[in-house]
Amino acid sequence: MATVSSSSWPNPNPNPDPTSASDSDSTFPSHRDRGDETDSLDSFSSMSLNSEEPNQNSNRDVNINQSPISPPTPNLPVTPPPSVLHLSFNQDHACFAVGTDRGFRILNCDPFREIFRRDFDRGGGVAVVEMLFRCNILALVGGGPDPQYPPNKVMIWDDHQGRCIGELSFRSDVRSVRLRRDRIIVVLEQKIFVYNFSDLKLMHQIETIANPKGLCAVSQGVGSMVLVCPGLQKGQVRIEHYASKRTKFVMAHDSRIACFALTQDGHLLATASSKGTLVRVFNTVDGTLRQEVRRGADRAEIYSLAFSSNAQWLAVSSDKGTVHVFGLKVNSGSQVKDSSRIAPDATPSSPSSSLSLFKGVLPKYFSSEWSVAQFRLVEGTQYIAAFGHQKNTVVILGMDGSFYRCQFDPVNGGEMSQIEYHNCLKPPSVF
């Protein structure tokens, strides 16, 4: 059960769907999201609100001074950098958000540049920062040892006003949040709530298996929404097609789902299990397996999956400290044979392998589709990856504050070359 609180609320969808019209008599002003790629990626759109009266109970004091901070005086102790609690790209991978134990900050990917930061005066831990493309509205969830907000609340932050303009409260902790221009999706441990963005009206509830990572993906195309979440069984994913009001269940793996990602249009779904050896690509309409690629033979924890904008490439990061880029064949119409029968996520190096297992697995192992390009990182740090806006580039973010941009050769493959490196935890004067 959730409760909603907001004194004034914007409509983030400039062209609302008539089928999802609000029952309320209130009118909601619209904002302008700069979706044109020719616009500056450093710019954030304007969203006007009816009320300018701050809600003193919505947030603690916040330092909203955006002027550069002078370098510390040598005789004074240097403040240690904050701890990173959260990293995420925005919907088109043009920007990324960092949640820390002191607040949050938004940075641009290309060129690399800090756009703004909000450091709270007291405590300030933010464990979830979800962007809505490049507009001024963010969804925040408190976290860390001294959370800025209760971890069972989603706070809607308007950065033009420097305050929260609404909140959603739940009986248990929020695991993640996903935003579209027309929907807010809140993920709890075993339930997902879908709200209409314009009036926070609850549209749908979904029961899931235990989902401590808050796994959920939504399409971002102009068309109808496709939502993917864990099903009610181990290894199962649930696909919701809201236009056709169809639900599709796919047994993607024999072990629990560890990570998945959607293409922008919601047509393709990439999944990985807790074994982390295989990544599978499915058609979301009929649930057929379109392609299977192999990350490696040893178990690994998959941290992120990401499609390129044209669905030609797939990036995978894991705890092995390597980011892989795989070539996809789904656009050419190819499809793995016997897609209705999905083989287990077998690891050929298992000591209990029998002769029959070797006969069945080894040929499949050696004929597996391996990554085209790789980028080696330090093991032990969690990284997420996405494709950059420059051709054949990958952007990698680390929980240590690291930012890498690298380039791969789509023909010859091999080791990717590093183009640039930054640390996003440095003070603003460094950028």
CSV table of C-alpha atoms in Angstrom, one decimal, residues 44 95-98 104-108 113-118 129 131 138:
chain,number,residue,atom,x,y,z
A,44,PHE,CA,18.1,21.0,-18.4
A,95,CYS,CA,24.0,11.9,-18.6
A,96,PHE,CA,24.5,10.0,-15.4
A,97,ALA,CA,23.5,10.4,-11.8
A,98,VAL,CA,25.6,9.7,-8.7
A,104,PHE,CA,23.7,13.6,-5.3
A,105,ARG,CA,25.2,15.0,-8.5
A,106,ILE,CA,24.4,15.0,-12.2
A,107,LEU,CA,27.1,14.8,-14.9
A,108,ASN,CA,27.2,14.9,-18.6
A,113,ARG,CA,31.2,17.7,-17.3
A,114,GLU,CA,29.5,18.1,-13.9
A,115,ILE,CA,26.2,19.8,-14.5
A,116,PHE,CA,25.2,20.3,-10.9
A,117,ARG,CA,25.4,18.8,-7.4
A,118,ARG,CA,23.3,19.0,-4.3
A,129,VAL,CA,18.7,8.9,-8.1
A,131,MET,CA,16.7,10.9,-14.0
A,138,LEU,CA,14.4,13.6,-10.3
